Coordinates of C-alpha atoms in Angstrom, one line a residue:
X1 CA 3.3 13.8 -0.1
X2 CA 1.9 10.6 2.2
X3 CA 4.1 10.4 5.4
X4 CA 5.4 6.8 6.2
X5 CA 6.3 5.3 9.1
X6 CA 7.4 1.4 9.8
X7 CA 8.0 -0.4 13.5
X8 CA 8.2 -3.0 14.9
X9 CA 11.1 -5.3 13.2
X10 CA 13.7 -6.8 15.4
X11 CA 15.3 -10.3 15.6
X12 CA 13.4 -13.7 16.7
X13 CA 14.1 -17.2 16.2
X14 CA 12.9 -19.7 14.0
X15 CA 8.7 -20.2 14.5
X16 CA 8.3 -16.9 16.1
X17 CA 6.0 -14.1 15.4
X18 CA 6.1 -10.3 14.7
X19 CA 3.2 -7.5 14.3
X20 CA 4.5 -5.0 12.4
X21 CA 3.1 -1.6 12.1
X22 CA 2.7 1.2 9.4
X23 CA 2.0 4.9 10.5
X24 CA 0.6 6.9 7.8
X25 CA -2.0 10.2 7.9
X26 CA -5.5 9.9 6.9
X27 CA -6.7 8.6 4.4
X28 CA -6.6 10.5 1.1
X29 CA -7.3 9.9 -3.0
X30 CA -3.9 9.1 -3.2
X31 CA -3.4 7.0 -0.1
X32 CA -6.7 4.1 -0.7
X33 CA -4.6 1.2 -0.1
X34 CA -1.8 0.7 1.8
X35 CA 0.4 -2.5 0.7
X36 CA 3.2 -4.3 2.5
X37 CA 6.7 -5.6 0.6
X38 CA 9.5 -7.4 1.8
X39 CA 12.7 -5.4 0.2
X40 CA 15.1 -8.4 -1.7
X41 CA 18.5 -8.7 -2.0
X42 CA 18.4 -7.8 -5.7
X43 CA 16.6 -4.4 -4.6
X44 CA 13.3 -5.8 -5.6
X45 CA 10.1 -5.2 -3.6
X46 CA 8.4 -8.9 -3.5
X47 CA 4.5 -8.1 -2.1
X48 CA 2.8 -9.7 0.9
X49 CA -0.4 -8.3 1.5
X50 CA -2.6 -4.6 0.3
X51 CA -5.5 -3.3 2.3
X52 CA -8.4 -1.2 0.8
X53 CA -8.5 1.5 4.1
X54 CA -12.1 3.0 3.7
X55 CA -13.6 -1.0 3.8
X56 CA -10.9 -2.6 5.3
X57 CA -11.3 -5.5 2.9
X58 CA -7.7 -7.2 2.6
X59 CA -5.8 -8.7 0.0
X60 CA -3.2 -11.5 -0.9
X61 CA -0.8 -13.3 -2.7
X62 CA -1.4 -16.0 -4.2
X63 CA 2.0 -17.3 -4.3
X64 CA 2.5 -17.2 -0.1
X65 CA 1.2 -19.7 2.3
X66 CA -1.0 -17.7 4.7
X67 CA 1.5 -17.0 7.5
X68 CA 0.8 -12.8 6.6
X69 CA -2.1 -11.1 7.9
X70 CA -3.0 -7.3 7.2
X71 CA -5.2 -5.5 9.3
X72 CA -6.0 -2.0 10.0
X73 CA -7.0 0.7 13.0
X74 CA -8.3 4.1 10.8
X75 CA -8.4 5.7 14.3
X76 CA -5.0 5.5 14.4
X77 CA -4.1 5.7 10.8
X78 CA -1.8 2.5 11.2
X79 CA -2.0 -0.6 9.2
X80 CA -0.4 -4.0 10.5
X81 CA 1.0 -6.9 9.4
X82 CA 0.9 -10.1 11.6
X83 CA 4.0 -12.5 10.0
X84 CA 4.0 -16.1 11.7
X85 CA 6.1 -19.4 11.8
X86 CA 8.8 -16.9 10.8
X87 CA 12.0 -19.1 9.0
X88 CA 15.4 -17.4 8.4
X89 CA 14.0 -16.4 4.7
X90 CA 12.0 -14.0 5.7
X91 CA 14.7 -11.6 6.4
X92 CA 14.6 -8.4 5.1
X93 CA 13.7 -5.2 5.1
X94 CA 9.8 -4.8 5.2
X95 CA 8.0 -1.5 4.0
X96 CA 4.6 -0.3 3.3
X97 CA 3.6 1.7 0.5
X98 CA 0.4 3.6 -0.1
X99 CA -1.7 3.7 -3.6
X100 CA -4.6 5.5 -5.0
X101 CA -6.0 2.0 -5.5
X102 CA -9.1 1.9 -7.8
X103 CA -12.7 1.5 -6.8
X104 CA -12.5 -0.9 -3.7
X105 CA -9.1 -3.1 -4.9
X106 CA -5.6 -2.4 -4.1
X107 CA -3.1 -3.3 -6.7
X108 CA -0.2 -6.1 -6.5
X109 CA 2.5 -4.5 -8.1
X110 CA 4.8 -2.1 -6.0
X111 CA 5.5 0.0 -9.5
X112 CA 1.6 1.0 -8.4
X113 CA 2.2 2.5 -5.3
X114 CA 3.8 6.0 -4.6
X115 CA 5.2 6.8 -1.1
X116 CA 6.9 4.5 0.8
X117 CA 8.3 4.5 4.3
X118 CA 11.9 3.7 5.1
X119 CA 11.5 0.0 6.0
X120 CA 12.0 -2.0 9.2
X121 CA 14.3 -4.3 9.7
X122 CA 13.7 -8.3 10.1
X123 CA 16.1 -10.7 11.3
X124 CA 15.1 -14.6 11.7
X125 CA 17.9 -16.8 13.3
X126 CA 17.5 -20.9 12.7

């Protein structure tokens, strides 16, 4: 069992920025990559970015526009995620996940990844 932890939600206006963070203990087989999803209305889990913990090599989607940035401190076993020019669709509930990964790459899909924290809550106003 991987312990989870989000923080860091809360409510901001249009334009604004959040740094989001994701508790989690060391770094095992099972817990490579951590990934961060944004929860959807239809219960999906729609992914924003995965990093590899032992290189701290980070990866994205193709599909978003480079307002998400992952980052890391192993020290503290916590993985960000820096979200900016927020708009009013990006709320949601955002979680991490972690994954076994495989040899240096961190999967996209969140079927791939195996404990999850309980979320933390976005709210974007326009």
């Amino acid at each position: 069992q991987v312990q989870m932890e989000e923080s860091g939600g809360g409510s901001v206006q249009a334009g604004g920025s959040l740094r989001l963070s994701c508790a989690t203990s060391e770094i095992t087989d099972r817990s490579a990559c951590i990934g961060w999803f944004r929860q959807t209305p239809a219960n999906e889990r729609e992914g924003l970015a995965r990093i590899y913990r032992a290189d701290g090599i980070p990866f994205y989607y193709d599909s978003l526009n480079g307002r998400f940035t992952i980052s890391q401190n192993n020290a503290k076993n916590t993985a960000y995620l820096q979200i900016n020019s927020l708009q009013p669709e990006d709320t949601g509930t955002y979680r991490c996940g972690t994954s076994p990964g495989g040899r240096g790459y961190c999967p996209q899909s969140a079927r791939s990844y195996d404990f999850w924290g309980p979320g933390t809550q976005v709210t974007v106003s326009s």
